[in-house]
Structures are given as C-alpha cells and as structure tokens.
GROMACS .gro file of C-alpha atoms in nm:
model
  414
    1UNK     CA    1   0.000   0.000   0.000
    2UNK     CA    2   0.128   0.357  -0.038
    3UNK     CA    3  -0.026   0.671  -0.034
    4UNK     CA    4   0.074   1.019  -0.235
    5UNK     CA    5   0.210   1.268   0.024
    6UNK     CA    6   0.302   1.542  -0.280
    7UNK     CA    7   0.222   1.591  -0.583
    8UNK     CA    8   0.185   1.869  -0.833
    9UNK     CA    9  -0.107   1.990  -1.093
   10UNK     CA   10   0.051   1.839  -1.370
   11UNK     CA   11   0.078   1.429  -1.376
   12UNK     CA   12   0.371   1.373  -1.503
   13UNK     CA   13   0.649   1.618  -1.232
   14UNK     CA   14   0.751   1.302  -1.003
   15UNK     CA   15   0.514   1.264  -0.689
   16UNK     CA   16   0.671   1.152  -0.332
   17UNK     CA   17   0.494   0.879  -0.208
   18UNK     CA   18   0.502   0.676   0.162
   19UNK     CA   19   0.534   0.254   0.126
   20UNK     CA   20   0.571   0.096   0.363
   21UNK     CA   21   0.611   0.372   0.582
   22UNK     CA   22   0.899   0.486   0.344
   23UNK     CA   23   0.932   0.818   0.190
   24UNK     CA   24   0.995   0.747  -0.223
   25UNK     CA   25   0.997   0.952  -0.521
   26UNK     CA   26   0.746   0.795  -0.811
   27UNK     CA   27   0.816   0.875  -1.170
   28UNK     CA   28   0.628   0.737  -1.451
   29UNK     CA   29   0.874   0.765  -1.764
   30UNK     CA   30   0.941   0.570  -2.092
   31UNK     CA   31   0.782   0.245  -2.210
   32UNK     CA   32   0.757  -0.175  -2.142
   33UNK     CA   33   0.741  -0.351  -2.458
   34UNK     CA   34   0.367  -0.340  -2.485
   35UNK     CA   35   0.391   0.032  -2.492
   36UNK     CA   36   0.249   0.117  -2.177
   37UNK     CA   37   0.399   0.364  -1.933
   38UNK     CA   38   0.642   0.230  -1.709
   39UNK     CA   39   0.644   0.345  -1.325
   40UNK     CA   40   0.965   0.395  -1.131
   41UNK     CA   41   1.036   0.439  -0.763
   42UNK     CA   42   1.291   0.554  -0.501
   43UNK     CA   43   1.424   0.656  -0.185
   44UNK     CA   44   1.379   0.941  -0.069
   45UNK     CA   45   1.470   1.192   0.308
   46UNK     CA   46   1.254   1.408   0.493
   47UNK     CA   47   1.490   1.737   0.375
   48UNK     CA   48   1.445   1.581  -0.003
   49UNK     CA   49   1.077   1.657   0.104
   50UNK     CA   50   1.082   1.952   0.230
   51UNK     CA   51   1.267   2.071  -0.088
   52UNK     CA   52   1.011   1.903  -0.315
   53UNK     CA   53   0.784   2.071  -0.155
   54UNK     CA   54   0.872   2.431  -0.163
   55UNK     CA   55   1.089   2.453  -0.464
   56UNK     CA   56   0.979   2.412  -0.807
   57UNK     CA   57   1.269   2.477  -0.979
   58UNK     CA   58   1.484   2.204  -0.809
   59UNK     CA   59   1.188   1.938  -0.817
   60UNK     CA   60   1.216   2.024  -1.207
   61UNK     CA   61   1.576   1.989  -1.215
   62UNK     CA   62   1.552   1.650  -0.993
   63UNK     CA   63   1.288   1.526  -1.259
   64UNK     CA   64   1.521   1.667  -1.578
   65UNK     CA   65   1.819   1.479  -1.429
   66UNK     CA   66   1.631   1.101  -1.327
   67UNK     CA   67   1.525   1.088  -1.691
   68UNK     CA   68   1.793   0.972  -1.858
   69UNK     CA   69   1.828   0.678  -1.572
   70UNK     CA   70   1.490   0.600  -1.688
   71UNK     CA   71   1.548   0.564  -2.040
   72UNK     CA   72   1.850   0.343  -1.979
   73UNK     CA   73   1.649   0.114  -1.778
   74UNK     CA   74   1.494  -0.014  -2.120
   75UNK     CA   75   1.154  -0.169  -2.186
   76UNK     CA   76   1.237  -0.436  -1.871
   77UNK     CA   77   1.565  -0.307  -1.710
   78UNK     CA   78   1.562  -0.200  -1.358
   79UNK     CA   79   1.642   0.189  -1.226
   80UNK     CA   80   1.935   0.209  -1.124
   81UNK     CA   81   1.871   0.295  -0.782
   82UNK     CA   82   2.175   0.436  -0.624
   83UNK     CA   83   2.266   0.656  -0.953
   84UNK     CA   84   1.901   0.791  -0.856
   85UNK     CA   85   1.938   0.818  -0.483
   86UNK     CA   86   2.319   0.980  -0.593
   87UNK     CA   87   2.146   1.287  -0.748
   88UNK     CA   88   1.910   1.382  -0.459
   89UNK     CA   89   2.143   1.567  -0.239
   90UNK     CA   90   2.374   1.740  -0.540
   91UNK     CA   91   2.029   1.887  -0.679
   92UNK     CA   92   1.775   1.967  -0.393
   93UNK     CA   93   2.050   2.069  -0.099
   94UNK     CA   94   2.348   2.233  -0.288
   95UNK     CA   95   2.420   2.579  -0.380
   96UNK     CA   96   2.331   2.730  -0.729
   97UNK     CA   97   2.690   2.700  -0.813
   98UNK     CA   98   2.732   2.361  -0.751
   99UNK     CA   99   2.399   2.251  -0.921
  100UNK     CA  100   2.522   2.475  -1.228
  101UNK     CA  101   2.840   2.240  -1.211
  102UNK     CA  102   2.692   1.922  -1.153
  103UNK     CA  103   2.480   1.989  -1.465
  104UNK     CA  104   2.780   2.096  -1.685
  105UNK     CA  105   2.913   1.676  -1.621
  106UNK     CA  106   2.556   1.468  -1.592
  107UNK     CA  107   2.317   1.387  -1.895
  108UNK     CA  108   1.969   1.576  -1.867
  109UNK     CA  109   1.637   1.600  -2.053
  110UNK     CA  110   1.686   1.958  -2.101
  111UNK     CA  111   1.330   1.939  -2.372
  112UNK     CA  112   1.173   1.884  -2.012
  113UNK     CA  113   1.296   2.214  -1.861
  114UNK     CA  114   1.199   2.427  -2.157
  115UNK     CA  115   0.850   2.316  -2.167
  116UNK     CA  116   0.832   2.394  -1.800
  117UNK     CA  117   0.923   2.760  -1.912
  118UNK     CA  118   1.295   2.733  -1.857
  119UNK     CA  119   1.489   3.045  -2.029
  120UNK     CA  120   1.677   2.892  -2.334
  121UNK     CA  121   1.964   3.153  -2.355
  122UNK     CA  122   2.041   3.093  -1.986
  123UNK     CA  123   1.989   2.716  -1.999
  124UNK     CA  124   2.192   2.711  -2.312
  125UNK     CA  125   2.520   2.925  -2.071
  126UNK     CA  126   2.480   2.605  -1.836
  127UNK     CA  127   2.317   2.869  -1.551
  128UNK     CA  128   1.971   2.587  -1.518
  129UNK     CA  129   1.912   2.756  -1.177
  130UNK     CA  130   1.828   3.109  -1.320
  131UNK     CA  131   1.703   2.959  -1.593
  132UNK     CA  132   1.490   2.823  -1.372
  133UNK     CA  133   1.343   3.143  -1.159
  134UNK     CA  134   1.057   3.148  -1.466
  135UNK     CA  135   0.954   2.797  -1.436
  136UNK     CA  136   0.567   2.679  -1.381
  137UNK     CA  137   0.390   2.400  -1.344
  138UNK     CA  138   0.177   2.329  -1.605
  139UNK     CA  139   0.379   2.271  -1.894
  140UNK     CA  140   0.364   2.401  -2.247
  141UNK     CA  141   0.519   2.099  -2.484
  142UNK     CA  142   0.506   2.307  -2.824
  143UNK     CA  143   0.766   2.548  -2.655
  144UNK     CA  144   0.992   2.289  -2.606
  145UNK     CA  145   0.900   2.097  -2.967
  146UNK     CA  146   1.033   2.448  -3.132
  147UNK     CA  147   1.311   2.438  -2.947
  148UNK     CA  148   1.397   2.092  -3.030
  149UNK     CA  149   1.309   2.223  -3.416
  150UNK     CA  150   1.525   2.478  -3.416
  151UNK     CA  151   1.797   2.290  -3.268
  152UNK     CA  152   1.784   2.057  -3.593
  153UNK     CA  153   1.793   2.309  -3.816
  154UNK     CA  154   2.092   2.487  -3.637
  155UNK     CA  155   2.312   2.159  -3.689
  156UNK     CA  156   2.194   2.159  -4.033
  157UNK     CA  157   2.389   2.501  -4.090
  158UNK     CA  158   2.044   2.640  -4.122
  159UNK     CA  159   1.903   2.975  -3.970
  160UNK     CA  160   1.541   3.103  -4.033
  161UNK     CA  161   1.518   3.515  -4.088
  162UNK     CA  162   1.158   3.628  -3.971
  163UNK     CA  163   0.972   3.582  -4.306
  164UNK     CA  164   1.130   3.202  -4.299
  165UNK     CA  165   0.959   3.143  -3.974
  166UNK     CA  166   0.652   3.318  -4.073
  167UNK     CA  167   0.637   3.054  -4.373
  168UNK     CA  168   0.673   2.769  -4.174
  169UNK     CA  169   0.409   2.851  -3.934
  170UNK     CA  170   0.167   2.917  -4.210
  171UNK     CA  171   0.236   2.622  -4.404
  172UNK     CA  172   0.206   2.394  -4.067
  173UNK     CA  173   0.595   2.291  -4.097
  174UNK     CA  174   0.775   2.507  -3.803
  175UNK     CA  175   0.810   2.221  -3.584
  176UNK     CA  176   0.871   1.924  -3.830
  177UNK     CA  177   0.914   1.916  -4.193
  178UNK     CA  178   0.719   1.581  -4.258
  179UNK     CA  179   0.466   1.718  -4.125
  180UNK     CA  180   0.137   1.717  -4.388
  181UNK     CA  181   0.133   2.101  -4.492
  182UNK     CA  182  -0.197   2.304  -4.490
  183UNK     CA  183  -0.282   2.652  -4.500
  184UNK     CA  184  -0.269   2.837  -4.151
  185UNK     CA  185  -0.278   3.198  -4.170
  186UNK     CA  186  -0.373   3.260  -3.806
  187UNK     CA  187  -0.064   3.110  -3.681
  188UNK     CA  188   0.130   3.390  -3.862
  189UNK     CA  189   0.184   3.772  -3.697
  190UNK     CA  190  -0.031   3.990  -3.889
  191UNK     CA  191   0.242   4.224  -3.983
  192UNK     CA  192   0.419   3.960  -4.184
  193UNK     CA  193   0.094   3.778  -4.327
  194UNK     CA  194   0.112   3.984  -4.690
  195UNK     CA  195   0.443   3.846  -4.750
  196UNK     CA  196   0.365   3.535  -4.666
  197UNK     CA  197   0.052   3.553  -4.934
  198UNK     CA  198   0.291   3.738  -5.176
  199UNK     CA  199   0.523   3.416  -5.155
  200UNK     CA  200   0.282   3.195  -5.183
  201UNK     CA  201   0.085   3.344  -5.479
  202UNK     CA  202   0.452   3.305  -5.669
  203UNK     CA  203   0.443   2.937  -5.611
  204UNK     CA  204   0.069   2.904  -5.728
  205UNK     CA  205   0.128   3.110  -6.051
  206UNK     CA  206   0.407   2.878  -6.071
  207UNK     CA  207   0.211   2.553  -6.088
  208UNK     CA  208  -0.091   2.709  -6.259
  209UNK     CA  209  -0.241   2.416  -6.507
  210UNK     CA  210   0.005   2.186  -6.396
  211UNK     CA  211  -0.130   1.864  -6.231
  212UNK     CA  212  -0.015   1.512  -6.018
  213UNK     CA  213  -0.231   1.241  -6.156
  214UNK     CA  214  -0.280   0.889  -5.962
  215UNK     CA  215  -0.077   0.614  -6.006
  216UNK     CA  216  -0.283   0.314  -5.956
  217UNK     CA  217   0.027   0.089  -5.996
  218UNK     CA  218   0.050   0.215  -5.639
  219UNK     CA  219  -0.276   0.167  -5.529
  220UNK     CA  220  -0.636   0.373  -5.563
  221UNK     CA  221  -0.482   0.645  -5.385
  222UNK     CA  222  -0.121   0.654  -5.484
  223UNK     CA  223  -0.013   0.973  -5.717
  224UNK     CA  224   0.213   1.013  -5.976
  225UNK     CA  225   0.574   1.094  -5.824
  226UNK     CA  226   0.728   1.205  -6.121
  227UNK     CA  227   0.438   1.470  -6.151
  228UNK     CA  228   0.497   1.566  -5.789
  229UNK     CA  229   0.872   1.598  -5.873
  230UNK     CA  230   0.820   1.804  -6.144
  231UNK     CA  231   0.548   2.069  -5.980
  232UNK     CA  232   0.802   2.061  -5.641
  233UNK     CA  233   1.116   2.205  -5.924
  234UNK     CA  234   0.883   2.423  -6.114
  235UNK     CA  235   0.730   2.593  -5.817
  236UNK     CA  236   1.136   2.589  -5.602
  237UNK     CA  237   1.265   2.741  -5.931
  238UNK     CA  238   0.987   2.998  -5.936
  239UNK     CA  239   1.026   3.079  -5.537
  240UNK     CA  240   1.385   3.131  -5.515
  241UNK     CA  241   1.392   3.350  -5.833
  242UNK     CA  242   1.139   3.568  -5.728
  243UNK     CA  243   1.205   3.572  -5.327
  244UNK     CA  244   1.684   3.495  -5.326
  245UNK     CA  245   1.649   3.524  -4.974
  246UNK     CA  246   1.457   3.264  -4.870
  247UNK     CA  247   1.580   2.922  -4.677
  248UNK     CA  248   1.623   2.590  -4.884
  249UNK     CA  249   1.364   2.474  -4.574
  250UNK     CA  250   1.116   2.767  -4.691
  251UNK     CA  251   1.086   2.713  -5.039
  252UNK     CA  252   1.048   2.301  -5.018
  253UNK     CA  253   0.787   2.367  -4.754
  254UNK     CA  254   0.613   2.562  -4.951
  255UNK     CA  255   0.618   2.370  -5.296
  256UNK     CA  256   0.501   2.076  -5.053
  257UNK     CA  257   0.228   2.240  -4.979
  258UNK     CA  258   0.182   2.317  -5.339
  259UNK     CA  259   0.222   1.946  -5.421
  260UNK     CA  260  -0.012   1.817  -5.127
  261UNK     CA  261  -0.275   2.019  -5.233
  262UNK     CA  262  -0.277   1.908  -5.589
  263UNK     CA  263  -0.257   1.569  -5.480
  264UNK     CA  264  -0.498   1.560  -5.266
  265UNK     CA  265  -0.735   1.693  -5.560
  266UNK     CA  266  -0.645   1.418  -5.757
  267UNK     CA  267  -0.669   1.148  -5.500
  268UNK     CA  268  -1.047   1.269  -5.444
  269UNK     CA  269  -1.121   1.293  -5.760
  270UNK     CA  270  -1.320   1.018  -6.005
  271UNK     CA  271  -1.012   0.818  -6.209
  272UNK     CA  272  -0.912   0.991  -6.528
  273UNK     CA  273  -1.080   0.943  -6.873
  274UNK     CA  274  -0.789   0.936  -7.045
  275UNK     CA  275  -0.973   0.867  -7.403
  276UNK     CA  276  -1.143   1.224  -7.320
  277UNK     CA  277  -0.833   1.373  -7.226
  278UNK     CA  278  -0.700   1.259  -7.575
  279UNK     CA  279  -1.007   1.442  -7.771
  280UNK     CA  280  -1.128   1.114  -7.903
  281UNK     CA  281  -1.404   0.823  -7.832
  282UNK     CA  282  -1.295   0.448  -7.743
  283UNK     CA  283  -1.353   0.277  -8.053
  284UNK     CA  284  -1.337  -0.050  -7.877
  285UNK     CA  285  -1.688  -0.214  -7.813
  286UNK     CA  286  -1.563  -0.442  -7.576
  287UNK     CA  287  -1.248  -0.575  -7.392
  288UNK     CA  288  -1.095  -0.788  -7.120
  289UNK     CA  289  -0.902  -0.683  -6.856
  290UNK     CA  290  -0.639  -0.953  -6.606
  291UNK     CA  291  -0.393  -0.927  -6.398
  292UNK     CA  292  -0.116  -1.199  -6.301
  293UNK     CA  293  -0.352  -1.376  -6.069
  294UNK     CA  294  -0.601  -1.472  -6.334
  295UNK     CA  295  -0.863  -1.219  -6.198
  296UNK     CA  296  -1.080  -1.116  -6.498
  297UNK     CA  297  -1.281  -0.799  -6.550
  298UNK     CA  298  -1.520  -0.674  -6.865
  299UNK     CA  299  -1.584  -0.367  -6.983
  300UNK     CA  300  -1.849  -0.290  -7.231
  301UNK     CA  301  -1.910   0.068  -7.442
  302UNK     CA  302  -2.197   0.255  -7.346
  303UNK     CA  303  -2.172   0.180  -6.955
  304UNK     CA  304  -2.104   0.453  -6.680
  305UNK     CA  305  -1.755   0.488  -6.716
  306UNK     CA  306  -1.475   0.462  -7.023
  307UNK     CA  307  -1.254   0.197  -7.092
  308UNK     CA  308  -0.918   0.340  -6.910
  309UNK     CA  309  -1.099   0.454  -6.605
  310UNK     CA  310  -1.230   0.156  -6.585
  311UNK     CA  311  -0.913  -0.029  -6.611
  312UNK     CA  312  -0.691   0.191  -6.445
  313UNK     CA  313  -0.947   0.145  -6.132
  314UNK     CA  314  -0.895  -0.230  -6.169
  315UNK     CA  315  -0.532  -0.201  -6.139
  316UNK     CA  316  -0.548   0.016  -5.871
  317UNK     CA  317  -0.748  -0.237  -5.658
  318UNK     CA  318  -0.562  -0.546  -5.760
  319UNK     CA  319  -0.174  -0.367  -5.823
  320UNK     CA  320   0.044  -0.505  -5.562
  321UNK     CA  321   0.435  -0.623  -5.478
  322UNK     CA  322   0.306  -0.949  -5.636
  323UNK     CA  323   0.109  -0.863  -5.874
  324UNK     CA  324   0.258  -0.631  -6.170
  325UNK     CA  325   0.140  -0.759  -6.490
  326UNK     CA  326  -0.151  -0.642  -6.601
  327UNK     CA  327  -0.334  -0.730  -6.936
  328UNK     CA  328  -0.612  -0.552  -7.174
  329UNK     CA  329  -0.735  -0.766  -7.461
  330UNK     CA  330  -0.972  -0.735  -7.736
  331UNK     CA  331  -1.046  -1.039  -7.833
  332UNK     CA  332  -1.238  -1.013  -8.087
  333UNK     CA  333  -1.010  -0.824  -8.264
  334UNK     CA  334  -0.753  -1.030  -8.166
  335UNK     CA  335  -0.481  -0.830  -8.004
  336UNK     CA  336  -0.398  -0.647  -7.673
  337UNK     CA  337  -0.157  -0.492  -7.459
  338UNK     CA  338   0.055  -0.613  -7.162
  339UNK     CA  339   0.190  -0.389  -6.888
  340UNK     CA  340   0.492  -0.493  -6.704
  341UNK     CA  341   0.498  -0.248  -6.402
  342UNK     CA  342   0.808  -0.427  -6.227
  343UNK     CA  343   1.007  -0.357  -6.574
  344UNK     CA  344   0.832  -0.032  -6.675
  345UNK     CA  345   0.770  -0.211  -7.033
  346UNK     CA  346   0.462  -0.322  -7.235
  347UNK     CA  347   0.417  -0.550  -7.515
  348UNK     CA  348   0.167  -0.558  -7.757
  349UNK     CA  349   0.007  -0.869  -7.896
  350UNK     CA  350  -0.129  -0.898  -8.244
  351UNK     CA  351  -0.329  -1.239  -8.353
  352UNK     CA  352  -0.118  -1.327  -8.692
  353UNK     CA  353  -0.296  -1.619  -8.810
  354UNK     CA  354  -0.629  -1.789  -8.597
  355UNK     CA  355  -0.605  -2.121  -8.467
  356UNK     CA  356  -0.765  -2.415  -8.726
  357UNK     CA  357  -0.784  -2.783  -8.804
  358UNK     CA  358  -0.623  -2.840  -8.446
  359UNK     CA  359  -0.358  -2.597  -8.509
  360UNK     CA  360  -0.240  -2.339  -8.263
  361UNK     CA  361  -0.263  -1.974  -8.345
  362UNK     CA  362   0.034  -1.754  -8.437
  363UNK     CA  363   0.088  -1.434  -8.251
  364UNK     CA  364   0.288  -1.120  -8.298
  365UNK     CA  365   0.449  -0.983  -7.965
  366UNK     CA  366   0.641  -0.646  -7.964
  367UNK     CA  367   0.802  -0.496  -7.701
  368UNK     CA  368   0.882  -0.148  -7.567
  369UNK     CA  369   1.008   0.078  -7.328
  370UNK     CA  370   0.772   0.274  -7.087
  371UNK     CA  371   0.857   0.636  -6.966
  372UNK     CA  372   0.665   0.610  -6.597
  373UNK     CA  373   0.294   0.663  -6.538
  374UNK     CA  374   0.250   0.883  -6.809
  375UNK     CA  375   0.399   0.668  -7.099
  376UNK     CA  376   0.119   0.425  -6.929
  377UNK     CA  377  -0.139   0.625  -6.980
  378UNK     CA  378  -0.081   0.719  -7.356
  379UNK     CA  379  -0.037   0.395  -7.439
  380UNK     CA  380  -0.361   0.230  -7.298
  381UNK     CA  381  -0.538   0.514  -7.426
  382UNK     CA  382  -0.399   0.471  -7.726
  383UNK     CA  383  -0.510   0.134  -7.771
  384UNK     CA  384  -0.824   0.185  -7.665
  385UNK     CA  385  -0.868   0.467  -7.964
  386UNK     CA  386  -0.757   0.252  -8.214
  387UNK     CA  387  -0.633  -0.104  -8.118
  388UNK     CA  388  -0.237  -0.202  -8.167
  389UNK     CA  389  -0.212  -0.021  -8.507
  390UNK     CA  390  -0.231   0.359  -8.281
  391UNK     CA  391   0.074   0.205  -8.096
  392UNK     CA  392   0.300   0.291  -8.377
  393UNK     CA  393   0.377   0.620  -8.350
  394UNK     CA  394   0.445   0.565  -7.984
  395UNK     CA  395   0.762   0.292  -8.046
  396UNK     CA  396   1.005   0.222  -8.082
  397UNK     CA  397   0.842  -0.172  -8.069
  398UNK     CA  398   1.097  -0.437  -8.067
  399UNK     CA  399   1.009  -0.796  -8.168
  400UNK     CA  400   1.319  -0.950  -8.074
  401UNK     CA  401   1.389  -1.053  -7.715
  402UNK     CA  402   1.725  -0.999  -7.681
  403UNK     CA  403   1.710  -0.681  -7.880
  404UNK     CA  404   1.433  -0.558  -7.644
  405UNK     CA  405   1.648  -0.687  -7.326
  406UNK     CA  406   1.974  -0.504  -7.387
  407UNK     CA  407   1.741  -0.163  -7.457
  408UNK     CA  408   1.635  -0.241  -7.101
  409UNK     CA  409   1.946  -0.246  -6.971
  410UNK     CA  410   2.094   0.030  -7.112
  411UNK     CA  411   1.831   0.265  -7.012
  412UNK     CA  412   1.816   0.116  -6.647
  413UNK     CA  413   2.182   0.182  -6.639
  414UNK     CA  414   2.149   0.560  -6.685
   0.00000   0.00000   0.00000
C-alpha cells in the first residue's frame, strides 16, 4: 500500500509517495514492450521533502536529471537505484553554483525544462538555476518541440530570418518538416501575413495548369511521383527567383504544400478518362481486362464509365508487390496490350494467323520501353482509340527478345 504525500497539478512532475512507511519519489517515464507507461520508484529523506515541496525549480531539475536513468532502464531493465538516490542531495540541498556544475558533467532531458518555461539563452550558458526562476507548473510541450526544431535546423547550418519562420508557421511545418502542410494563416503575426501571401501566390502562378495524376500501380490512392517531382522544381525554381532570400527549408515547404494540395485533388477525384483527355471516343466495343492472378474484369461501351478509367481502377485495386502484370485484350479483334509495371515495359500482342484444323494460333508480340505513369497512360489510351495499329507512332516496338532486353538495360543503367 502507499499513499501520495506530494504531488503537483501536472501528472507527469515526479510525486513523493510513503510505502511501507517509506518516503519514495514515483516517476512514470518511458515504455515496457507493450507500450504502456512504465512506473519507477525511489528513496527518498525528509529534507528531499521539504525541498520538493517548496521549490519548483529544483523538483524540475531533480525530474530533468532522473530521466535519462529512466530511459536506460529499457523496456524491462531496472532503475538504477543508487545513480538515482546519488542525485538527490547534489540537486535539492546544494548551492546554485554547484547545481550549475553538476549539470555541466551529468546527462539531462533539457526538452523537459523548456517546456516547464525554462529560459533557453540561460539554460543554453549552463546557468539551469536562473534559468529556472521562470519555471511553472503546467507545462507548455510546443515550446519545447520548437526548441527541439530549431535545434535541428541549427546543426543543419540552417538559420530562419523572420519571413522564414513566418512561412513555416503558415504552411504547418515550423516544428517538423514531414509534417502534412496546410494553409494556416492565423498562426502567422499579422504584420508579416502579406508576404507570406505574396510568396505563396509566386508558387501558385508557378504551378498554374500543372497537375499530379494517380498512379494506380501504387494503389487507388497513390499519385504520380514524377508529376509531384516536377510541380516541387517548377514551383522551387519559381520561389527562389522571385524571393533569393529565402531558406532551402522555406521554399520546399512551400512547394510541398503546393504538391499536397494538388494531390490531394487528384486522390479525391473520379479516375481519369484518359480517351477524353485525348479528344477522341474508345472505338473498342468491348475488352478484357487480367492481372497476373487470373482475376478477370469486362468492360463494355456505353456503360457509366470509359474503358481506361475503368481499367486503371482495376489495377489500382488489384496492383500489388506481387502482382505487376496487367493485361487488356480485345479479343475479338484479336490483339492487346501487356503492362509490365516491375520492368516499366509493355508488349503488344497482335493475332497473326487464328487457330484451325487443331492448329495453334500464331501471334505477334512487340516490345517497348515505358517512360513512368505517363507513358502508361498514352499507351492504354492509345489502344483503346484505335487497337495495336495507334501504338505505332508511340515505339520504338521491338520484336526481338534480346534486342528488347539489352534496350532495357541500357536505359536502367542511366
């Protein structure tokens, strides 16, 4: 049994606790391998209490200090007990000097402090007592995540001027730049807001009619990343012409946001009708689609949707790691394509001569090269607009293997 004989408003500052008629500090900190908290106690005096009690600033610097024990006791290690019970007196009973010192040779959580309201500058001079005279209780975790942020970028060689910053808040990306980016215009000061807009306008004029379409090789919601990588240059190129000053960090985050937005409009759109795209009608009536698992699928003119949405939605439901080959046939005329997505290649199949009196039929296969989603694209749309024959213009098509193999080669060793 124990019972808490101190603790403060928020949970997580270490409480002191009596068990077993035993004064011990209780600190929940890191993990057990099921993710849970994990729960650690020690001995503590009745000075170590009266410290606790009336000083906020050491209690915090007791806490900053025990952390690191914590984190090297693991998932299942054990505290180490007398490293903890070490730190008691050299914290709560020495003089500022002394704690300054002690701090200057132990490992602390120093993220801990700062959100606690710690000053940075002093903290950062190794004086964590007077950093310490602004400290408070409930703690404010986004102080200490910009710290953290800005202590990244610093190693990086990188340092924000106000308009920087003011970017980063508005595109959602101060604190961490994987962080999805949206449009947040109350997070930036007023004052600086125009130039923010004036930056980002350059970046949309930038992009203006460009587009990332899906990539169903990658799944229904997968875009094209050579579409991405070519809005992210145009709208950087645009951005740091028009605005020299500006961080490498600024002008990524905002042509990500650029990107994610135009993404997102694709991924919520209806597939593409590439055959309208094209300024043409499918003059197929019918055809077959497969993949390399033997799943079949039919599409027939005149229903809802056209022949390559419908297909390219069937490959995004059924494209996997296993499962690149993908088929469109007409067979009543005979011929088809075949997409290889694991070799970015397709071949096209031509009936030469029907099968008769027991005899097998003869095909023509042709092979070629495939420049990414796109080259997809205009070549199923292109057969769908006017069978294998509209291919031609689109080579070059190799009918010999080896030929087709060494072309492979050479471009995948570019």
């Amino acid at each position: 049994m124990s019972d808490i004989v101190f603790s403060r408003r928020s949970g997580w500052i270490p409480n002191v606790i009596r068990a077993d008629g035993e004064l011990k500090l209780m600190l929940g900190a890191g993990a057990d391998a099921n993710h849970d908290p994990r729960t650690f106690t020690f001995p503590i005096g009745e000075a170590h209490l009266a410290v606790i009690q009336e000083d906020l600033a050491r209690h915090l610097l007791l806490w900053s200090a025990l952390l690191p024990l914590c984190d090297a006791a693991g998932t299942r290690g054990t505290l180490d007990e007398d490293a903890a019970v070490a730190l008691l007196d050299p914290i709560l009973l020495s003089a500022p000097a002394d704690v300054d010192a002690l701090f200057r040779r132990i490992p602390w959580d120093r993220g801990r402090l700062i959100a606690h309201g710690a000053g940075i500058d002093l903290l950062e001079r190794g004086q964590v007592c007077a950093a310490l005279r602004t400290a408070t209780e409930t703690p404010d975790g986004k102080r200490a995540q910009e710290y953290h942020a800005n202590r990244r970028r610093a190693e990086r060689g990188t340092v924000l001027g106000p308009l920087d910053a003011a970017i980063l808040r508005y595109t959602g990306q101060y604190l961490h730049g994987s962080t999805m980016p949206k449009r947040t215009p109350d997070a930036v000061a007023p004052a600086l807001l125009p130039e923010v807009v004036r930056v980002v306008a350059t970046a949309e004029q930038a992009c203006a009619g460009m587009r990332i379409g899906r990539d169903p090789r990658r799944g229904k919601r997968a875009t094209d990343k050579r579409d991405w990588e070519r809005m992210a240059t145009a709208v950087e190129t645009a951005v740091r012409r028009a605005h020299a000053g500006l961080a490498d960090d600024t002008v990524r985050s905002v042509s990500f946001l650029m990107c994610s937005e135009a993404a997102n409009r694709s991924r919520n759109a209806p597939m593409e009708d590439d055959e309208q795209a094209a300024g043409g009608r499918a003059r197929k009536t019918a055809l077959s689609f497969t993949d390399d698992k033997g799943v079949e699928k039919k599409w027939v003119q005149g229903g809802p949707r056209s022949a390559t949405a419908e297909f390219w939605e069937f490959v995004g439901d059924r494209s996997a790691g296993d499962n690149e080959v993908f088929t469109v046939e007409d067979e009543e005329m005979g011929e088809g394509v075949q997409l290889h997505f694991y070799a970015d290649s397709i071949a096209r199949v031509t009936t030469v001569r029907e099968a008769s009196g027991g005899s097998e039929p003869e095909y023509r296969v042709e092979y070629s090269l495939v420049d990414g989603m796109g080259g997809y694209r205009k070549l199923v749309s292109a057969f769908v607009l006017g069978g294998c024959a509209a291919l031609d213009r689109h080579g070059p098509w190799m009918a010999d293997v080896a030929e087709f193999e060494r072309a492979r080669r050479r471009r995948d060793a570019k």
